[in-house]
Short mmCIF file of C-alpha atoms and ligand atoms in Angstrom, two decimals:
data_model
loop_
_atom_site.label_atom_id
_atom_site.label_comp_id
_atom_site.label_asym_id
_atom_site.label_seq_id
_atom_site.Cartn_x
_atom_site.Cartn_y
_atom_site.Cartn_z
CA MET A 118 112.17 155.49 62.60
CA ASN A 119 113.16 155.27 59.02
CA LEU A 120 117.00 154.65 58.81
CA ASN A 121 118.01 155.36 55.21
CA VAL A 122 121.79 154.26 54.98
CA LEU A 123 124.09 154.15 52.13
CA VAL A 124 127.16 151.67 52.51
CA LEU A 125 130.30 152.42 50.56
CA PRO A 126 132.52 149.40 51.55
CA GLY A 127 135.53 150.72 49.28
CA ASP A 128 138.57 148.44 49.01
CA GLY A 129 140.58 145.99 50.96
CA ILE A 130 139.56 145.36 54.38
CA GLY A 131 136.79 148.11 53.93
CA THR A 132 134.45 145.53 52.51
CA GLU A 133 135.19 143.17 55.40
CA VAL A 134 134.53 145.47 58.37
CA THR A 135 131.55 147.13 56.75
CA ARG A 136 129.98 143.66 56.27
CA GLU A 137 130.08 143.25 60.06
CA ALA A 138 128.92 146.76 60.89
CA VAL A 139 125.97 146.34 58.60
CA LYS A 140 124.97 142.89 60.50
CA VAL A 141 125.00 145.04 63.73
CA LEU A 142 122.90 147.72 62.17
CA ARG A 143 120.35 145.27 61.06
CA VAL A 144 120.06 143.61 64.60
CA VAL A 145 119.51 147.19 66.14
CA ALA A 146 116.91 147.92 63.57
CA GLU A 147 115.07 144.60 64.38
CA LYS A 148 115.41 144.85 68.00
CA TRP A 149 114.11 148.44 68.43
CA GLY A 150 111.64 148.23 65.49
CA HIS A 151 113.28 150.72 63.11
CA GLN A 152 112.67 150.55 59.31
CA LEU A 153 116.10 150.03 57.81
CA THR A 154 116.76 150.76 54.11
CA ILE A 155 120.40 149.87 52.91
CA ARG A 156 121.68 150.96 49.52
CA GLU A 157 125.23 150.07 48.46
CA GLY A 158 127.56 152.30 46.20
CA LEU A 159 131.04 152.41 44.67
CA LEU A 160 133.89 154.47 46.05
CA GLY A 161 137.68 154.39 45.72
CA GLY A 162 139.78 151.85 43.86
CA ILE A 163 136.77 149.61 42.92
CA ALA A 164 134.99 152.64 41.58
CA ILE A 165 137.92 153.37 39.41
CA HIS A 166 137.84 149.75 38.09
CA LYS A 167 134.20 149.79 37.33
CA THR A 168 133.53 153.40 36.21
CA GLY A 169 136.89 155.07 35.68
CA THR A 170 136.48 157.41 38.69
CA PRO A 171 136.90 157.17 42.41
CA PHE A 172 133.69 159.03 43.34
CA PRO A 173 131.23 158.43 40.42
CA ALA A 174 128.14 160.71 39.79
CA GLU A 175 125.90 157.72 40.48
CA THR A 176 127.52 157.35 43.99
CA GLU A 177 127.27 161.17 44.62
CA LYS A 178 123.36 160.97 43.96
CA LEU A 179 123.06 157.84 46.41
CA VAL A 180 124.96 159.98 48.94
CA MET A 181 122.50 162.96 48.54
CA ASP A 182 119.49 160.62 48.96
CA ALA A 183 120.79 158.93 52.17
CA ASP A 184 120.22 160.05 55.64
CA ALA A 185 123.61 158.76 56.75
CA VAL A 186 126.69 157.21 55.03
CA LEU A 187 128.74 154.17 56.24
CA MET A 188 131.94 154.00 54.64
CA GLY A 189 134.80 151.24 54.80
CA ALA A 190 138.20 152.47 53.48
CA VAL A 191 139.77 153.24 50.07
CA GLY A 192 143.21 152.48 48.64
CA LEU A 193 144.97 149.84 46.55
CA PRO A 194 148.54 149.13 46.20
CA GLU A 195 148.21 149.26 42.25
CA PHE A 196 147.44 152.92 42.46
CA ASP A 197 150.32 153.97 44.90
CA ASN A 198 152.40 155.45 42.06
CA VAL A 199 149.81 157.25 40.00
CA ALA A 200 149.04 160.95 40.24
CA PRO A 201 147.11 162.24 43.35
CA GLU A 202 143.95 163.19 41.30
CA LYS A 203 143.67 159.54 39.92
CA ARG A 204 144.16 157.81 43.19
CA PRO A 205 141.26 156.12 45.00
CA GLU A 206 142.04 158.43 48.06
CA ARG A 207 140.71 161.39 45.82
CA GLY A 208 137.22 159.96 46.30
CA LEU A 209 137.49 160.71 49.97
CA LEU A 210 137.97 164.47 49.44
CA GLY A 211 135.06 164.21 46.92
CA ILE A 212 132.59 162.85 49.10
CA ARG A 213 133.48 164.97 52.12
CA ARG A 214 133.03 167.94 50.01
CA ALA A 215 129.85 166.88 48.27
CA MET A 216 128.29 166.21 51.76
CA GLY A 217 129.59 169.42 53.27
CA VAL A 218 130.90 167.49 56.26
CA PHE A 219 133.11 170.01 58.00
CA ALA A 220 133.78 168.36 61.27
CA ASN A 221 135.54 165.03 61.83
CA LEU A 222 134.91 163.66 65.42
CA ARG A 223 137.28 160.80 66.55
CA PRO A 224 136.31 159.48 69.78
CA VAL A 225 139.16 157.67 71.89
CA ARG A 226 138.27 155.61 74.77
CA SER A 227 140.03 152.93 76.60
CA TYR A 228 138.37 149.48 77.35
CA LYS A 229 139.47 147.77 80.55
CA ALA A 230 140.07 144.53 78.70
CA LEU A 231 142.47 146.07 76.27
CA LEU A 232 144.74 148.11 78.68
CA ASP A 233 147.58 145.75 78.08
CA ALA A 234 147.26 146.26 74.28
CA SER A 235 148.43 149.83 74.62
CA PRO A 236 152.33 150.49 75.02
CA LEU A 237 151.49 153.03 77.60
CA LYS A 238 151.40 152.07 81.27
CA ASN A 239 147.85 150.96 82.29
CA GLU A 240 147.28 153.78 84.84
CA LEU A 241 147.76 156.17 82.12
CA VAL A 242 145.33 154.70 79.79
CA ASP A 243 142.63 153.50 82.20
CA GLY A 244 139.75 155.85 82.11
CA VAL A 245 140.61 157.70 78.83
CA ASP A 246 137.66 159.02 77.17
CA PHE A 247 137.83 162.04 74.73
CA ILE A 248 136.79 163.27 71.41
CA ILE A 249 139.08 164.99 68.85
CA VAL A 250 136.95 167.45 66.59
CA ARG A 251 139.01 167.83 63.31
CA GLU A 252 138.10 170.56 61.00
CA LEU A 253 137.73 168.89 57.67
CA LEU A 254 137.11 170.97 54.87
CA GLY A 255 139.68 173.68 55.11
CA GLY A 256 143.27 174.73 56.05
CA LEU A 257 146.47 173.45 54.47
CA TYR A 258 145.01 170.50 52.72
CA TYR A 259 142.75 172.66 50.57
CA GLY A 260 144.37 176.19 50.31
CA THR A 261 145.64 177.58 47.27
CA PRO A 262 148.00 178.57 45.68
CA ARG A 263 149.53 175.00 45.90
CA GLY A 264 151.91 172.92 43.79
CA ILE A 265 155.54 172.42 42.66
CA THR A 266 156.95 175.03 40.33
CA GLY A 267 160.44 175.85 39.03
CA SER A 268 163.37 173.59 38.70
CA GLY A 269 166.93 172.98 39.81
CA PRO A 270 167.76 174.51 43.26
CA GLU A 271 164.85 176.96 42.81
CA GLU A 272 162.18 174.08 42.36
CA ARG A 273 159.62 175.01 45.07
CA GLY A 274 156.76 173.29 46.73
CA THR A 275 153.91 175.41 47.93
CA ASN A 276 150.84 174.94 50.23
CA THR A 277 148.85 177.48 51.74
CA MET A 278 147.27 177.38 55.18
CA THR A 279 144.07 179.49 55.17
CA TYR A 280 141.00 179.92 57.45
CA THR A 281 137.95 182.10 57.29
CA ARG A 282 136.19 183.24 60.51
CA ALA A 283 133.17 181.51 59.16
CA GLU A 284 135.04 178.12 59.00
CA ILE A 285 136.42 178.36 62.45
CA ASP A 286 133.20 179.35 64.03
CA ARG A 287 131.12 176.30 62.87
CA VAL A 288 133.60 173.86 63.83
CA VAL A 289 134.53 175.41 67.23
CA ARG A 290 130.63 175.49 68.00
CA MET A 291 130.24 171.83 67.37
CA GLY A 292 133.29 171.34 69.92
CA PHE A 293 131.35 173.34 72.42
CA GLU A 294 128.00 171.62 71.94
CA LEU A 295 129.75 168.29 72.17
CA ALA A 296 131.57 169.25 75.43
CA ARG A 297 128.21 170.64 76.88
CA LYS A 298 126.68 167.12 76.48
CA ARG A 299 129.75 165.39 78.12
CA ARG A 300 132.12 166.46 80.95
CA LYS A 301 132.06 170.10 79.98
CA LYS A 302 135.50 170.80 79.07
CA LEU A 303 136.82 172.01 75.71
CA THR A 304 140.52 172.18 74.69
CA SER A 305 141.20 174.52 71.72
CA VAL A 306 144.45 173.43 69.97
CA ASP A 307 146.41 175.95 67.91
CA LYS A 308 150.00 177.19 67.08
CA SER A 309 149.16 180.93 67.91
CA ASN A 310 152.56 181.63 68.93
CA VAL A 311 153.62 181.38 65.27
CA LEU A 312 150.70 181.02 62.88
CA GLU A 313 148.34 183.86 62.00
CA THR A 314 145.65 181.38 61.02
CA SER A 315 145.94 180.09 64.65
CA GLN A 316 145.72 183.69 66.03
CA LEU A 317 142.44 184.09 64.17
CA TRP A 318 141.37 180.57 65.47
CA ARG A 319 141.98 181.72 68.90
CA LYS A 320 140.28 185.16 68.51
CA VAL A 321 137.24 183.36 67.09
CA VAL A 322 137.22 180.78 70.13
CA LEU A 323 137.31 183.64 72.61
CA GLU A 324 134.41 185.40 71.00
CA ILE A 325 132.23 182.21 70.94
CA ALA A 326 133.10 181.28 74.39
CA PRO A 327 130.57 183.47 76.31
CA ASP A 328 127.69 181.64 74.47
CA TYR A 329 128.93 178.38 76.24
CA SER A 330 129.81 179.71 79.62
CA ASP A 331 128.84 176.29 81.26
CA VAL A 332 131.83 174.81 79.40
CA THR A 333 135.46 175.25 80.78
CA LEU A 334 137.60 176.23 77.97
CA GLU A 335 141.52 175.89 77.65
CA HIS A 336 143.83 176.71 74.91
CA LEU A 337 146.68 174.44 74.32
CA ILE A 338 149.59 174.76 71.75
CA VAL A 339 149.68 171.84 69.31
CA ASP A 340 153.18 170.60 70.39
CA THR A 341 152.31 170.55 74.04
CA THR A 342 148.98 168.79 73.17
CA ALA A 343 150.94 166.16 71.44
CA MET A 344 152.91 165.58 74.65
CA GLN A 345 149.93 165.75 76.93
CA LEU A 346 148.08 163.11 74.94
CA VAL A 347 150.47 160.54 76.04
CA LEU A 348 151.56 162.06 79.33
CA ASN A 349 148.16 162.70 80.74
CA PRO A 350 145.42 161.67 78.33
CA LYS A 351 142.67 161.53 80.95
CA ARG A 352 142.80 165.38 81.34
CA PHE A 353 140.95 165.64 77.99
CA ASP A 354 137.29 165.69 77.28
CA VAL A 355 136.70 167.28 73.92
CA LEU A 356 139.52 168.74 71.68
CA VAL A 357 138.87 171.07 68.64
CA MET A 358 141.62 171.76 66.16
CA ASP A 359 142.41 172.61 62.44
CA ASN A 360 142.60 170.01 59.68
CA MET A 361 146.29 169.10 59.74
CA PHE A 362 146.78 169.21 63.40
CA GLY A 363 143.80 167.01 63.75
CA ASP A 364 145.09 164.50 61.09
CA ILE A 365 148.24 164.11 63.04
CA LEU A 366 147.19 164.27 66.70
CA SER A 367 144.15 161.84 66.05
CA ASP A 368 146.81 158.97 65.28
CA GLU A 369 147.91 159.07 68.77
CA GLY A 370 144.46 157.87 69.78
CA ALA A 371 145.46 154.50 68.22
CA VAL A 372 148.35 154.17 70.66
CA LEU A 373 145.74 154.69 73.57
CA ALA A 374 143.04 152.36 72.26
CA GLY A 375 145.59 149.51 71.58
CA SER A 376 145.00 149.53 67.82
CA ILE A 377 143.99 151.71 64.84
CA GLY A 378 141.41 149.10 64.05
CA MET A 379 139.45 150.00 67.37
CA LEU A 380 138.76 153.63 66.24
CA PRO A 381 135.46 154.89 64.81
CA SER A 382 134.99 158.25 63.27
CA ALA A 383 132.03 160.59 62.45
CA SER A 384 132.19 163.30 59.85
CA LEU A 385 129.31 165.85 60.47
CA GLY A 386 127.88 168.68 58.35
CA ALA A 387 125.13 171.06 58.86
CA LYS A 388 122.32 170.25 61.41
CA LYS A 389 118.96 169.24 59.72
CA ALA A 390 115.75 170.72 60.80
CA SER A 391 115.18 167.85 63.12
CA GLY A 392 118.23 168.71 65.08
CA VAL A 393 120.42 165.83 63.86
CA TRP A 394 123.52 166.12 61.89
CA THR A 395 124.25 164.92 58.23
CA GLY A 396 126.80 162.40 58.79
CA LEU A 397 129.58 160.27 57.01
CA TYR A 398 130.78 157.47 59.25
CA GLU A 399 133.98 155.35 58.85
CA PRO A 400 136.77 153.59 60.74
CA VAL A 401 139.90 155.67 61.13
CA HIS A 402 142.00 152.97 59.52
CA GLY A 403 142.83 152.60 55.68
CA SER A 404 142.31 149.64 53.50
CA ALA A 405 145.16 147.47 54.99
CA PRO A 406 146.37 145.66 51.82
CA ASP A 407 148.74 143.59 54.12
CA ILE A 408 145.86 141.77 55.80
CA ALA A 409 143.08 142.09 53.33
CA GLY A 410 141.16 139.05 52.26
CA GLN A 411 142.45 136.95 55.34
CA GLY A 412 139.59 137.44 58.00
CA LYS A 413 141.92 139.33 60.10
CA ALA A 414 140.70 142.82 60.31
CA ASN A 415 139.38 144.19 63.50
CA PRO A 416 135.72 145.43 62.73
CA PHE A 417 135.32 147.37 65.91
CA GLY A 418 136.26 150.76 64.18
CA ALA A 419 133.34 150.18 61.79
CA ILE A 420 131.00 148.90 64.38
CA GLY A 421 131.81 151.79 66.68
CA SER A 422 131.01 154.15 63.66
CA VAL A 423 127.63 152.45 63.47
CA ALA A 424 127.13 153.36 67.06
CA ALA A 425 128.13 156.99 66.19
CA MET A 426 125.69 157.05 63.39
CA LEU A 427 122.85 156.00 65.54
CA GLU A 428 123.68 158.70 67.97
CA TYR A 429 124.47 161.74 65.89
CA SER A 430 122.51 161.23 62.46
CA PHE A 431 119.31 159.58 64.14
CA GLY A 432 119.41 160.75 67.65
CA LEU A 433 119.09 157.26 69.04
CA GLY A 434 121.20 157.47 72.11
CA GLU A 435 119.77 154.30 73.74
CA GLU A 436 120.69 152.08 70.71
CA ALA A 437 124.18 153.62 70.28
CA ALA A 438 124.88 152.98 73.92
CA ALA A 439 123.57 149.34 73.59
CA VAL A 440 126.06 148.74 70.73
CA THR A 441 128.94 150.09 72.70
CA ARG A 442 127.95 147.88 75.68
CA ALA A 443 127.79 145.00 73.47
CA MET A 444 131.29 145.59 72.04
CA GLU A 445 132.43 145.96 75.65
CA GLN A 446 130.84 142.64 76.57
CA VAL A 447 132.59 140.85 73.69
CA LEU A 448 136.11 142.28 74.68
CA ASN A 449 135.32 141.38 78.39
CA SER A 450 134.95 137.74 77.17
CA GLY A 451 138.52 137.87 75.96
CA LYS A 452 137.50 137.65 72.20
CA VAL A 453 139.75 139.83 70.17
CA THR A 454 141.26 140.09 66.60
CA ALA A 455 145.07 139.55 66.10
CA ASP A 456 146.00 143.16 66.01
CA LEU A 457 145.15 143.32 69.86
CA ARG A 458 147.75 140.49 70.43
CA PRO A 459 145.52 137.88 72.16
CA SER A 460 147.23 135.16 74.14
CA GLY A 461 145.21 132.48 72.67
CA THR A 462 143.81 132.11 68.98
CA PRO A 463 142.75 135.44 67.62
CA ALA A 464 139.13 135.86 66.47
CA THR A 465 138.20 136.41 62.85
CA THR A 466 136.56 139.46 61.57
CA GLU A 467 133.23 137.66 61.25
CA GLN A 468 133.43 136.14 64.58
CA MET A 469 133.81 139.60 66.28
CA GLY A 470 130.81 140.91 64.31
CA GLU A 471 128.64 137.77 65.11
CA SER A 472 129.54 138.15 68.75
CA VAL A 473 128.39 141.66 68.81
CA CYS A 474 125.14 140.74 67.32
CA GLN A 475 124.59 138.01 69.90
CA ALA A 476 125.54 140.33 72.66
CA LEU A 477 122.85 142.87 71.44
P1 NAD B 4 146.09 151.28 57.20
O1 NAD B 4 145.19 151.84 58.27
O2 NAD B 4 145.28 150.72 56.07
O3 NAD B 4 147.12 150.16 57.95
C1 NAD B 4 148.06 150.48 58.79
C2 NAD B 4 148.56 149.18 59.52
O4 NAD B 4 147.32 148.76 60.53
C3 NAD B 4 148.62 147.94 58.61
O5 NAD B 4 149.60 147.19 59.36
C4 NAD B 4 147.21 147.29 58.84
O6 NAD B 4 147.33 145.94 58.72
C5 NAD B 4 146.75 147.72 60.42
N1 NAD B 4 145.36 147.72 60.46
C6 NAD B 4 144.62 148.90 59.88
N2 NAD B 4 143.31 148.62 60.15
C7 NAD B 4 143.24 147.52 60.77
C8 NAD B 4 142.26 146.69 61.27
N3 NAD B 4 140.94 147.15 61.24
N4 NAD B 4 142.45 145.52 61.98
C9 NAD B 4 143.72 145.10 62.02
N5 NAD B 4 144.85 145.83 61.52
C10 NAD B 4 144.61 147.06 60.88
O7 NAD B 4 147.21 152.30 56.62
P2 NAD B 4 148.12 152.33 55.31
O8 NAD B 4 148.76 151.02 55.44
O9 NAD B 4 148.93 153.45 55.52
O10 NAD B 4 147.24 152.42 54.14
C11 NAD B 4 146.67 151.48 53.35
C12 NAD B 4 145.87 152.24 52.41
O11 NAD B 4 144.68 152.73 52.79
C13 NAD B 4 146.56 153.30 51.55
O12 NAD B 4 146.32 153.30 50.17
C14 NAD B 4 146.05 154.52 52.18
O13 NAD B 4 146.08 155.60 51.32
C15 NAD B 4 144.59 154.18 52.43
N6 NAD B 4 143.92 154.86 53.63
C16 NAD B 4 142.72 155.08 53.43
C17 NAD B 4 141.95 155.74 54.48
C18 NAD B 4 140.53 155.87 54.28
O14 NAD B 4 139.80 155.41 53.46
N7 NAD B 4 139.95 156.84 55.19
C19 NAD B 4 142.65 156.03 55.70
C20 NAD B 4 144.04 155.77 55.70
C21 NAD B 4 144.64 155.18 54.59
#
């Protein structure tokens, strides 16, 4: 198969973790006989430095020509106090929009070797395996009117939460489809006791459900979900929710997995004629300026994102499973980066990447 991949390393540890993820991708291509073409582009702070904008037109063109995009992370402390539209993070909204990726999948699973790295009791975490599907292009983060107006006591901040039936329909169907391939349980998360957007959300979910009668559906209010994710995370298989709820709840996954550095993500758009999804793959974490350049970053979120790319964009389930098994093998050997608090000397970013390649 031809794997035509664009890599956007971004800023800080983004460059370090994508370097290791690309090594793993090269090993997979060689071992299974795939033709791999890798191009590299600019995104985020480095793109502002070199071109004056966080998502340059040239990067957009590269994105459109690629089958899948692997991204590191963006953000540099020097931009912390500039206006939102001039920050590296604006590049993220730009690329997501350009690719039309409307669903962000955040798989969370526990690894036996890392049970002690989670602050939760081992018996709660052991066996956790769920995916949060977060709507990515609508809701409170995009709705208008928005802004700050007026002055004095009347100064007012406004954001608008809005969803159309079509926006809800496509992301919920993705949730059902994923559940169908897993343990066949879908949890739809909303706040329908208070919000009209959630009432429409629930109505659409109920209308779609008969098309997926093999999947068990439950509705859960977002605050109850926050509690259940730490009280009984094993009850979940696939969860689907709006943009803001997904943004907030998916960080609870970091607690279950032991470190945010472990979490991969896949952002998917429309299905191609071949049946696979256009995808943007990135670790959940940011550019971590506090550890950048020190070889301390955990590359497993990025390597797990490569596994997701193989599965969703290229339909290579066997290769994806092999990457996951190789990661597990490395963890079982006791090798981990500093964020997972090893008893001995922590492994470096590069050592973790090399070990996964060897395990493969
Ligand atoms: P962060 O995820 O970069 O870091 C949070 C904490 O987790 C830090 O202590 C960091 O050292 C640690 N950490 C993160 N990833 C790690 C890894 N792979 N291995 C080991 N430790 C890891 O979040 P932040 O500090 O809030 O943000 C830093 C910058 O990144 C900001 O500019 C922010 O806007 C940006 N950001 C970008 C993205 C993205 O590109 N998708 C996501 C979140 C934050």
